[in-house]
Short mmCIF file of C-alpha atoms in Angstrom, two decimals:
data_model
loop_
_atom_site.label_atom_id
_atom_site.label_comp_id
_atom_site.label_asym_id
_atom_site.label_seq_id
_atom_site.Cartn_x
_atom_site.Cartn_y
_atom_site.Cartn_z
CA UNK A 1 140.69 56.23 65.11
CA UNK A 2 142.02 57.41 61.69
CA UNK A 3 145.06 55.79 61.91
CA UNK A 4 143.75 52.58 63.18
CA UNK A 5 141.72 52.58 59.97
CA UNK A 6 144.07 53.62 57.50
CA UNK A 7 146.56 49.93 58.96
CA UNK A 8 143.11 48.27 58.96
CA UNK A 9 143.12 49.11 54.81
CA UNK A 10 146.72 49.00 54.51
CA UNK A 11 146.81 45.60 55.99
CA UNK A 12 143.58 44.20 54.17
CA UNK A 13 145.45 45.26 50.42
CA UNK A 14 148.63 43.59 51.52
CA UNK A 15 146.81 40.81 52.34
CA UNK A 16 144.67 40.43 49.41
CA UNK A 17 148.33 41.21 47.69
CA UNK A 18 149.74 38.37 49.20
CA UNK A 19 147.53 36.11 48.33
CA UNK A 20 146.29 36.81 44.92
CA UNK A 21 148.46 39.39 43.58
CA UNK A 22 152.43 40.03 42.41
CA UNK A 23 153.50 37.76 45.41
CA UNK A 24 152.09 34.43 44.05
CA UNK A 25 149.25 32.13 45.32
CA UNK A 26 149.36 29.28 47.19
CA UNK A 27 145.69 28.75 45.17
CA UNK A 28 147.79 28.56 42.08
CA UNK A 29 150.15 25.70 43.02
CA UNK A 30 149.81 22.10 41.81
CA UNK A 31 149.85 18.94 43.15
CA UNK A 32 152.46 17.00 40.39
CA UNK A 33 155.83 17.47 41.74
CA UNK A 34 157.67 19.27 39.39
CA UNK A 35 155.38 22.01 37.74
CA UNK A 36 155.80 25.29 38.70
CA UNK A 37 153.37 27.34 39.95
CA UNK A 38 151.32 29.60 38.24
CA UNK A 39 151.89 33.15 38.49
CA UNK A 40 149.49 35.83 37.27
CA UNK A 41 150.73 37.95 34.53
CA UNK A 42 151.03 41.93 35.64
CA UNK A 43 151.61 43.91 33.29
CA UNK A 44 153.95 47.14 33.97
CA UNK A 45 151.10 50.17 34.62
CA UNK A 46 149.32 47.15 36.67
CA UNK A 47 152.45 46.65 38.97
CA UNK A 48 153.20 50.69 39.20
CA UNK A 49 149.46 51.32 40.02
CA UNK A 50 149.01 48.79 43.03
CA UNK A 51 152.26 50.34 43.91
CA UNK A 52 151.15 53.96 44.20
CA UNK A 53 148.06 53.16 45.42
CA UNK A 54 149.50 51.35 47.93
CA UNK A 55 152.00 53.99 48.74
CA UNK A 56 149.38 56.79 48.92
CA UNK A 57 147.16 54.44 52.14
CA UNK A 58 150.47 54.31 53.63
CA UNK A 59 151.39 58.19 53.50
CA UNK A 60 148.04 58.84 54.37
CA UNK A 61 147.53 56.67 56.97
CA UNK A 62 150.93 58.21 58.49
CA UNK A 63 149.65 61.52 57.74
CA UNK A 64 146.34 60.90 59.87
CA UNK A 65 147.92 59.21 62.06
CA UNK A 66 149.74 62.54 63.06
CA UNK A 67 146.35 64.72 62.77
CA UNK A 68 144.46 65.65 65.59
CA UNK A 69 141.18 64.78 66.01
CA UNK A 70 139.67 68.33 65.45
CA UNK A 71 141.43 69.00 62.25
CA UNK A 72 140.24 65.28 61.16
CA UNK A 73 136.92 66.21 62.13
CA UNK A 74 136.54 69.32 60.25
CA UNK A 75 137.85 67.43 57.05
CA UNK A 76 134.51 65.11 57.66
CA UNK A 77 132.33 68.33 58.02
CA UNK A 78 133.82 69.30 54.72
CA UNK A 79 133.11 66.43 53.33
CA UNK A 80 129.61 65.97 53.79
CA UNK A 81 129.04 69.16 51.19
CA UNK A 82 129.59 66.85 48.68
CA UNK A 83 126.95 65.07 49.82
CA UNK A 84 124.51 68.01 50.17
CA UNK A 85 123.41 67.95 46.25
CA UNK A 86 122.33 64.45 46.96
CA UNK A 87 119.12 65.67 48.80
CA UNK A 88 117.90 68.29 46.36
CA UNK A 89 116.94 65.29 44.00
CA UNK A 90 114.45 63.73 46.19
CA UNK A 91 111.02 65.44 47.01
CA UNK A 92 111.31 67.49 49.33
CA UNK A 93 109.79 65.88 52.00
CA UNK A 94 111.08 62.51 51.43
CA UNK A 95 114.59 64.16 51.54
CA UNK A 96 113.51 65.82 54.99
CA UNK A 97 112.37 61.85 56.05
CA UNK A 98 115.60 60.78 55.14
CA UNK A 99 117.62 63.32 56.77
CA UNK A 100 116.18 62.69 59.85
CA UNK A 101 117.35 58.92 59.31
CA UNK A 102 120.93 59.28 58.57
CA UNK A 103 120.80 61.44 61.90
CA UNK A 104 118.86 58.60 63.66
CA UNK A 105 121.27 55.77 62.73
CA UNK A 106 124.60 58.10 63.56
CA UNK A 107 125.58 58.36 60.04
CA UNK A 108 126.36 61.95 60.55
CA UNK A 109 129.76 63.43 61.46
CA UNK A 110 129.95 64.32 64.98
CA UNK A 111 131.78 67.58 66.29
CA UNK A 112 134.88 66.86 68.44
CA UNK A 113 136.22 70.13 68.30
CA UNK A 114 135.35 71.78 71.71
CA UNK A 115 133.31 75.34 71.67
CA UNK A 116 135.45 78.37 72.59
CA UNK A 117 134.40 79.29 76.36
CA UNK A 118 133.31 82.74 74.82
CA UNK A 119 130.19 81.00 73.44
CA UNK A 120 129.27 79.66 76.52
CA UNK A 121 126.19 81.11 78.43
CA UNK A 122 123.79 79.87 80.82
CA UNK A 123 120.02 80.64 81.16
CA UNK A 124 117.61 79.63 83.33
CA UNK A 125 120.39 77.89 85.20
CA UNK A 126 121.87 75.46 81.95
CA UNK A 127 124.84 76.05 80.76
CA UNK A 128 124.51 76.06 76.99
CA UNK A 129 127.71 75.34 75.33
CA UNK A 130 127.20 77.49 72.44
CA UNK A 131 123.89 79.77 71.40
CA UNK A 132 123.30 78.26 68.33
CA UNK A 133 120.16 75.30 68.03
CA UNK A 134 117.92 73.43 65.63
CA UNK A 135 113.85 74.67 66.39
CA UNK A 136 111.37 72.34 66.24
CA UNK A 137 110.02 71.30 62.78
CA UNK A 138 113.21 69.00 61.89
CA UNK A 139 112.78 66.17 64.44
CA UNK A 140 109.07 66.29 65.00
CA UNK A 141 109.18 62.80 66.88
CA UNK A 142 112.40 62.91 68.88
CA UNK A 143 113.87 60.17 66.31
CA UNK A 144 117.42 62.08 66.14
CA UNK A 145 118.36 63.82 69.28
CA UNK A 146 121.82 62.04 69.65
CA UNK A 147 122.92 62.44 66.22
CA UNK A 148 121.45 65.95 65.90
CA UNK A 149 123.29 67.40 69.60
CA UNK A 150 126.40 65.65 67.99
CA UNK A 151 126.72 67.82 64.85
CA UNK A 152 127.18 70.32 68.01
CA UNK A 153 124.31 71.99 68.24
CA UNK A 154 123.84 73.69 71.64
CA UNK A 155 120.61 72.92 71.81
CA UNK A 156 117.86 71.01 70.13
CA UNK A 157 114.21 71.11 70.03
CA UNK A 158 112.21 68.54 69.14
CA UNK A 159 108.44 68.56 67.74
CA UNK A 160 105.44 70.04 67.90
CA UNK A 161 104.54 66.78 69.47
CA UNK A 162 100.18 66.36 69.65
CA UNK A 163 98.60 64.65 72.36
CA UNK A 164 97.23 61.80 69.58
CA UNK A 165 99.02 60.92 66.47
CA UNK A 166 98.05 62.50 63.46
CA UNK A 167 98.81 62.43 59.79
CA UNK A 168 98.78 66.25 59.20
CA UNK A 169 97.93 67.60 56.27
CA UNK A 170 97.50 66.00 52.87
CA UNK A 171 100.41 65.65 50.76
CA UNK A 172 101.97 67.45 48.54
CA UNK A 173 102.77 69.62 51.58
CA UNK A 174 106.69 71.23 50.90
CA UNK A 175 107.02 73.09 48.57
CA UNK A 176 111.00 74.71 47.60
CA UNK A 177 111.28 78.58 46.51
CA UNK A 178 115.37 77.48 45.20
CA UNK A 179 116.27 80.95 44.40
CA UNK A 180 115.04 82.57 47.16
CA UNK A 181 116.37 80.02 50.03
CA UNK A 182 112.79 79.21 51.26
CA UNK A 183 110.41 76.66 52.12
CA UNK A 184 106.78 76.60 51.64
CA UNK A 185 104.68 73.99 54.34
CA UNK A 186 101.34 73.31 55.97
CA UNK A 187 102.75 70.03 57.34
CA UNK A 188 99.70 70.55 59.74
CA UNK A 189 101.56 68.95 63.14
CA UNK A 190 101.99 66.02 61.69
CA UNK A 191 103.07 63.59 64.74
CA UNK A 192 103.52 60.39 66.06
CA UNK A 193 101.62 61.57 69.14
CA UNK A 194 103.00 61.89 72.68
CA UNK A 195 103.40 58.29 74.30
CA UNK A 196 105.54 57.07 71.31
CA UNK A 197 107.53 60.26 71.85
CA UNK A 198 108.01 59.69 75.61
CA UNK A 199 108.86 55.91 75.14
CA UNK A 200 111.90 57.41 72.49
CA UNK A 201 112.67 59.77 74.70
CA UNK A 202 112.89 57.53 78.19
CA UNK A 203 114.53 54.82 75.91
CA UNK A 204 117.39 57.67 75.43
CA UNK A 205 117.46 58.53 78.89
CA UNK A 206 118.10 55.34 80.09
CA UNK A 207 120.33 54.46 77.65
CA UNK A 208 122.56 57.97 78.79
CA UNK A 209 122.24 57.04 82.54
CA UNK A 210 123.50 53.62 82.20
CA UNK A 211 126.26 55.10 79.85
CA UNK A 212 127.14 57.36 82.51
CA UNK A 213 127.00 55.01 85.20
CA UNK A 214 129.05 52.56 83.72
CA UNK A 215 131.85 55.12 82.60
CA UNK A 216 135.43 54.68 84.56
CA UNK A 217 136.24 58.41 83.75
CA UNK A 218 134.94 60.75 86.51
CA UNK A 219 133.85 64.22 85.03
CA UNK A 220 134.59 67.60 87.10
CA UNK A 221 131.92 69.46 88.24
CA UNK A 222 132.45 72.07 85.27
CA UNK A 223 131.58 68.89 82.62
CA UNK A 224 128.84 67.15 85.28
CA UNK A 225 126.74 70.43 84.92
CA UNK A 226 127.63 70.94 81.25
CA UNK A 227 124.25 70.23 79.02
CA UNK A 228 121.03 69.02 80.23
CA UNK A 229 118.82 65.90 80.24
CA UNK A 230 119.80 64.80 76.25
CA UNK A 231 123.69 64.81 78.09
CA UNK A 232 125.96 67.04 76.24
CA UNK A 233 123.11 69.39 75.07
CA UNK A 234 119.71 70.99 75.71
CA UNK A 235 116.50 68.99 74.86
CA UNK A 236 113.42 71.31 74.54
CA UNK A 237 109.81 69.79 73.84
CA UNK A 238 107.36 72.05 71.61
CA UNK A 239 104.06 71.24 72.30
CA UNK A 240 101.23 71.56 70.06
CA UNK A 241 97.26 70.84 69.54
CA UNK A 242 95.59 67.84 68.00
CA UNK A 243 93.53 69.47 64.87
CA UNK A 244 89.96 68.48 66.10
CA UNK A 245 90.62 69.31 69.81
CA UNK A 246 87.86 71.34 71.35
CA UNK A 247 89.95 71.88 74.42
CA UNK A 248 93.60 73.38 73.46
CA UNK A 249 94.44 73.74 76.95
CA UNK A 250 94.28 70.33 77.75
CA UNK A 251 96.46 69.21 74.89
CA UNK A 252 98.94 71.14 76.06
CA UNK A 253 98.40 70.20 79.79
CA UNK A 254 98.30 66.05 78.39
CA UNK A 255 101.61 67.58 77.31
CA UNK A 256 103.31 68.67 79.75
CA UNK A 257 102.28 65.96 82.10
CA UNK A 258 104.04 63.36 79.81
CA UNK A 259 107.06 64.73 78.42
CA UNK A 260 108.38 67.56 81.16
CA UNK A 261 110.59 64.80 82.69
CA UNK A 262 112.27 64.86 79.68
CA UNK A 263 112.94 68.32 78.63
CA UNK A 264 115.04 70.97 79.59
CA UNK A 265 112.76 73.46 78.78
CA UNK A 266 108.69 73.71 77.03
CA UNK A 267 107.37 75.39 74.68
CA UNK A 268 104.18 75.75 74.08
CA UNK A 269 103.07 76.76 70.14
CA UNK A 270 100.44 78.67 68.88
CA UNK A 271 101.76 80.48 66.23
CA UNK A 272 101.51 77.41 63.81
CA UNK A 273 99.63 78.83 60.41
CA UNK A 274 98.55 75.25 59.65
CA UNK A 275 96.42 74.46 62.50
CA UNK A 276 93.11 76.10 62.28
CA UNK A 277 92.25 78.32 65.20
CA UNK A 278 95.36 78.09 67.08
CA UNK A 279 96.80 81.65 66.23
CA UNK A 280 93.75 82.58 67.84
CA UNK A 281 95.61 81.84 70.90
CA UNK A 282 97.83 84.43 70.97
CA UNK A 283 95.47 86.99 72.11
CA UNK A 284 95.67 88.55 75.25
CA UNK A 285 93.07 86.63 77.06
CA UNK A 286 93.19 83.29 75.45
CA UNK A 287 96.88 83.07 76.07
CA UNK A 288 96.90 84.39 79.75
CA UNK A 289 94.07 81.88 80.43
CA UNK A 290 96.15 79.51 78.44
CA UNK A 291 99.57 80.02 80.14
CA UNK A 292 98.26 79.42 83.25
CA UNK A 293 96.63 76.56 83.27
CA UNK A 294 99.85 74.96 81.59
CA UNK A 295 102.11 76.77 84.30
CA UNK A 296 100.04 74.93 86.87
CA UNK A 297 100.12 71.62 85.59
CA UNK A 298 103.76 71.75 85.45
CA UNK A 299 103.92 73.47 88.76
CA UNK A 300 102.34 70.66 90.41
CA UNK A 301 104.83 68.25 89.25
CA UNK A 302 107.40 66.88 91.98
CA UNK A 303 111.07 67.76 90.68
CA UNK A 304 113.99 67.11 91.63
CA UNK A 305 117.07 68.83 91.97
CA UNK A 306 117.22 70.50 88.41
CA UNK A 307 113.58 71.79 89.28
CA UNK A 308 111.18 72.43 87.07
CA UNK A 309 111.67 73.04 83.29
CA UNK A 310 111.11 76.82 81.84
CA UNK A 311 107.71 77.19 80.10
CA UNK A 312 107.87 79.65 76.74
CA UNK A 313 105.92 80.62 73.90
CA UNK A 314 106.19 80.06 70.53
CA UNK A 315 105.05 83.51 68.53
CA UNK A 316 104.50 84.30 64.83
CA UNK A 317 105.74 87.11 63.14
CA UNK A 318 102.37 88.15 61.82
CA UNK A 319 101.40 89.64 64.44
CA UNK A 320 100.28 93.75 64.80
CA UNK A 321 101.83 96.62 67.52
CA UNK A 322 99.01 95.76 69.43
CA UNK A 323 99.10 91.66 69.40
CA UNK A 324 102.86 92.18 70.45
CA UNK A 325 102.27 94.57 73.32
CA UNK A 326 99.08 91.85 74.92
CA UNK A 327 101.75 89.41 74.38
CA UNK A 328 104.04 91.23 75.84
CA UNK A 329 101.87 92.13 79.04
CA UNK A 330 100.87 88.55 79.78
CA UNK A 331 104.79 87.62 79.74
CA UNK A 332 105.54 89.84 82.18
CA UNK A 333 102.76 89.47 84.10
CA UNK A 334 102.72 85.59 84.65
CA UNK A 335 106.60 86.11 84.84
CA UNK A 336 106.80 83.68 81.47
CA UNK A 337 110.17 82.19 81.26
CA UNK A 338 110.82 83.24 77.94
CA UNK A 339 109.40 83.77 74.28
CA UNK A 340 110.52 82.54 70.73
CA UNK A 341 110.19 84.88 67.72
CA UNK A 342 109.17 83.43 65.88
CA UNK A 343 107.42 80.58 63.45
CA UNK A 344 106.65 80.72 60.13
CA UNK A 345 104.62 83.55 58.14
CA UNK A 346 101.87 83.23 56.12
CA UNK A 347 103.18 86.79 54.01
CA UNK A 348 105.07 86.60 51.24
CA UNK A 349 107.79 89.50 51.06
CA UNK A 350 109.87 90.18 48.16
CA UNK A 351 111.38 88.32 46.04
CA UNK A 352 109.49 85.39 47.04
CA UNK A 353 105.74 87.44 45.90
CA UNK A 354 107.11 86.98 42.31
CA UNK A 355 107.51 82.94 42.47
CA UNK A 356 104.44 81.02 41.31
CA UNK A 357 105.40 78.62 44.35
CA UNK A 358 104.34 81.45 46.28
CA UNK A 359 100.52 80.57 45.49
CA UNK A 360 100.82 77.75 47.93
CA UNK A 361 99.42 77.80 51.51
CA UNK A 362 101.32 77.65 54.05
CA UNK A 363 103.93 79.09 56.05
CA UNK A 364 107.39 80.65 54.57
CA UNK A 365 110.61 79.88 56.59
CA UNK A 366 114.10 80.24 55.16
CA UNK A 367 116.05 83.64 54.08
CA UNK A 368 112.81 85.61 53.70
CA UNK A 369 112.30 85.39 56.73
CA UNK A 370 115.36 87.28 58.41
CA UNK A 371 114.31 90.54 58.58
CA UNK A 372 111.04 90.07 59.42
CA UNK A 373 111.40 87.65 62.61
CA UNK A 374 114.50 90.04 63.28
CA UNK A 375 112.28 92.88 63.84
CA UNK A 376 109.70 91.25 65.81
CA UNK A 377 112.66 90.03 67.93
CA UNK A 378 113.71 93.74 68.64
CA UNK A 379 110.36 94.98 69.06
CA UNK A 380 109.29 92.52 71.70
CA UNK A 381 112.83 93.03 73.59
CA UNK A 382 112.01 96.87 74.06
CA UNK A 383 107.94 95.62 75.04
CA UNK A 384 109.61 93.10 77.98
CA UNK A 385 112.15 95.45 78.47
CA UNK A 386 114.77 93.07 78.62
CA UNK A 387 113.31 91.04 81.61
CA UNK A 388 112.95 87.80 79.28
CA UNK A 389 115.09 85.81 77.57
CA UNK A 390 113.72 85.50 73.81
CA UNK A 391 114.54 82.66 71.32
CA UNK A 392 114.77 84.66 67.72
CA UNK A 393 114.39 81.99 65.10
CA UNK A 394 113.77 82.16 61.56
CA UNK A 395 115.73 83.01 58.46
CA UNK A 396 119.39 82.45 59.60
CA UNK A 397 121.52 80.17 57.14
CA UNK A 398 124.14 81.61 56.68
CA UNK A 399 127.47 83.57 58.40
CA UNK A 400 126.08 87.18 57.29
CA UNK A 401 122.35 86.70 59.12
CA UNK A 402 124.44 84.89 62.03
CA UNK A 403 126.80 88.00 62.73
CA UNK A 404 123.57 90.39 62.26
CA UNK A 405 121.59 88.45 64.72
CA UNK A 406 125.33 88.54 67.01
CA UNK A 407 125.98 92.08 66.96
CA UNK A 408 122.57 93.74 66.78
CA UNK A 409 120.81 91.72 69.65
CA UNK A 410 119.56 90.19 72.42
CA UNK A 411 119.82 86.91 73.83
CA UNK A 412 118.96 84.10 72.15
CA UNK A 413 117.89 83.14 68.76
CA UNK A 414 116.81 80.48 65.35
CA UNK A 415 112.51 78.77 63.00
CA UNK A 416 112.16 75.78 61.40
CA UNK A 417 115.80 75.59 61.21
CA UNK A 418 117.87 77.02 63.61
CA UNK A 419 117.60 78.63 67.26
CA UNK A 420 119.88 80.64 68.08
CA UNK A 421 121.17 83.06 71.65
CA UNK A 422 122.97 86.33 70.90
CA UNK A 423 124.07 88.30 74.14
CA UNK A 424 122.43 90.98 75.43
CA UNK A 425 123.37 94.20 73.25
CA UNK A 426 120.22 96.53 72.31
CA UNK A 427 121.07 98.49 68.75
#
């Protein structure tokens, strides 16, 4: 692809060359017999620069042309750091609006360079091609799921997605803590509401069948059970609460009912800090009674051969010994399918106490959040005593917090940004 571009240019400048340039121009001839056509006046730097740069396409269109297309792709990846600075000037949820649209229209780089086999795992019978994930928050309204799975995530999850469209909260709602890598929202489940989410969604699915029907290469079995209902990765669906429902559990029911079909796995939140009421959810009774009547309503669903998607719960790290053992009690006992720890928090730990940004309500994602949502996720794997898989999400941006999350934990991991799924190593 690389080299077919680089002739593409090469041929388009020789062209151009040819007809306007050193060459001469049939434009420039005239009609009287006897005059001599006009040729354009180059001066010596002009000749020896359309020379080099011609020179340089050529070497580096031979050079490409001999690159594979990993290394090619990881000198895109590079590339787009240049790029990054770009967003910081924008508010910053306009620059969060258009993120979501480069990734929409496929302007993004897409990884080509296969995961080593080591990073493979498989839960709740899909294989996940890597434990690493964007959590919900970042594509509220399944807009990017194509372009986001091809940066090569192993998994994306889209959402919270409310039962009615809502605005959210009023705006200014974003606020950026620069120093401290951290966010400040109370977006408030702002959503497009879950028809126009299942019409994106089925319009994707279709479009991935008929792409898979019409292909002439046959996969092996190892690459037809690779990924999940998105196609090369895992599509989960958070599910939240409209603000002025009286009845949470049939939001979440609504939910499930439209939008199983096309996840991989559910979550249902209530650990949002912008939604008033819904942490409220989290204790012991509320959330047993919850769970099951969502468990039900997806129970009583006809699947098919991939059966039924894995229910979970979104957490927040706010919560006391006590919240975390009821939590902990009604996982086991309604044999949950797993747990993510966790969402944002509405503390504001050191450094980020000394920024006047810090004033703002809301909920804090980002760096501060590591070693908070990190010890939630250990103390809830001793509580379930390793009989659930749990999500940790929440503070990981860089290599350091990915290798602590790697080497000290359990199984899978990322909030607001990225998900993550370490293997199973208690510290």
């Amino acid at each position: 692809m690389a080299a077919r571009a680089s002739r593409n240019f090469i041929r388009e400048v020789l062209y151009r060359n040819v007809r306007f340039g050193a060459l001469g121009g049939s434009r420039h001839s005239s009609s009287s017999a006897g005059t001599a056509p006009k040729i354009p006046h180059f001066s010596k730097k002009g000749r020896l620069f359309t020379g080099a740069t011609i020179s340089l396409v050529i070497a580096g269109g031979a050079y490409a042309s001999t690159v594979d297309e990993a290394t090619f792709c990881g000198w895109l990846f590079s590339a787009t750091k240049l790029v990054n600075p770009f967003f910081a000037l924008f508010d910053p949820e306009v620059a969060h609006r258009l993120a979501v649209s480069v990734a929409a229209h496929g302007w993004l780089p897409r990884e080509k360079r296969p995961d080593p086999p080591i990073l493979g795992l498989e839960v709740w019978g899909r294989k996940f091609s890597n434990p690493i994930g964007l959590a919900a928050g970042f594509d509220k309204n399944a807009e990017a799921v194509e372009g986001l799975l091809g940066l090569g995530f192993g998994f994306v999850e889209i959402g919270s997605v409310t039962p009615v469209p809502q605005e959210g909260n009023p705006k200014p709602r974003i606020f950026r803590l620069r120093q401290e890598g951290a966010i400040i929202n109370r977006c408030g489940f702002n959503s497009e509401g879950i028809v126009v989410v299942a019409k994106r969604l089925g319009a994707q699915h279709g479009k991935r069948k008929l792409a898979e029907t019409s292909s002439t290469i046959s996969p092996s079995n190892d690459e037809a059970k690779h990924g999940g209902k998105a196609g090369p990765g895992i599509l989960g669906v958070n599910l939240g609460k409209n603000k002025t429902s009286e009845d949470a559990a049939a939001d979440y029911v609504q939910g499930v009912h439209t939008l199983s079909q096309y996840a991989d796995y559910l979550v249902i939140n209530v650990s949002s800090p912008n939604t008033p009421g819904l942490r409220k959810l989290q204790g012991r009774k509320q959330l047993k009674d919850l769970v099951k009547k969502v468990q039900a309503a997806r129970d009583e669903m006809q699947w098919g051969e991939e059966g039924l998607p894995p229910l979970l719960v979104k957490i927040a790290p706010d919560l006391s010994k006590e919240d975390l053992e009821d939590i902990a009690a009604v996982a086991l006992a309604l044999r949950l399918d797993g747990l993510i720890i966790s969402n944002t928090t509405i503390s504001r730990p050191d450094p980020v106490s000394a920024n006047p940004v810090a004033e703002e309500s809301g909920g804090l994602s980002g760096n501060p959040l590591f070693n908070l949502s990190t010890n939630i996720l250990k103390e809830m794997y001793l509580l379930t005593r390793g009989k659930i898989p749990l999500i940790g999400c929440g503070g990981i941006s860089r290599k350091y917090e990915l290798e602590q999350h790697l080497s000290n934990f359990t199984l899978l991991l990322p909030t607001g940004d990225l998900h993550l799924f370490p293997r199973l190593r208690l510290i």
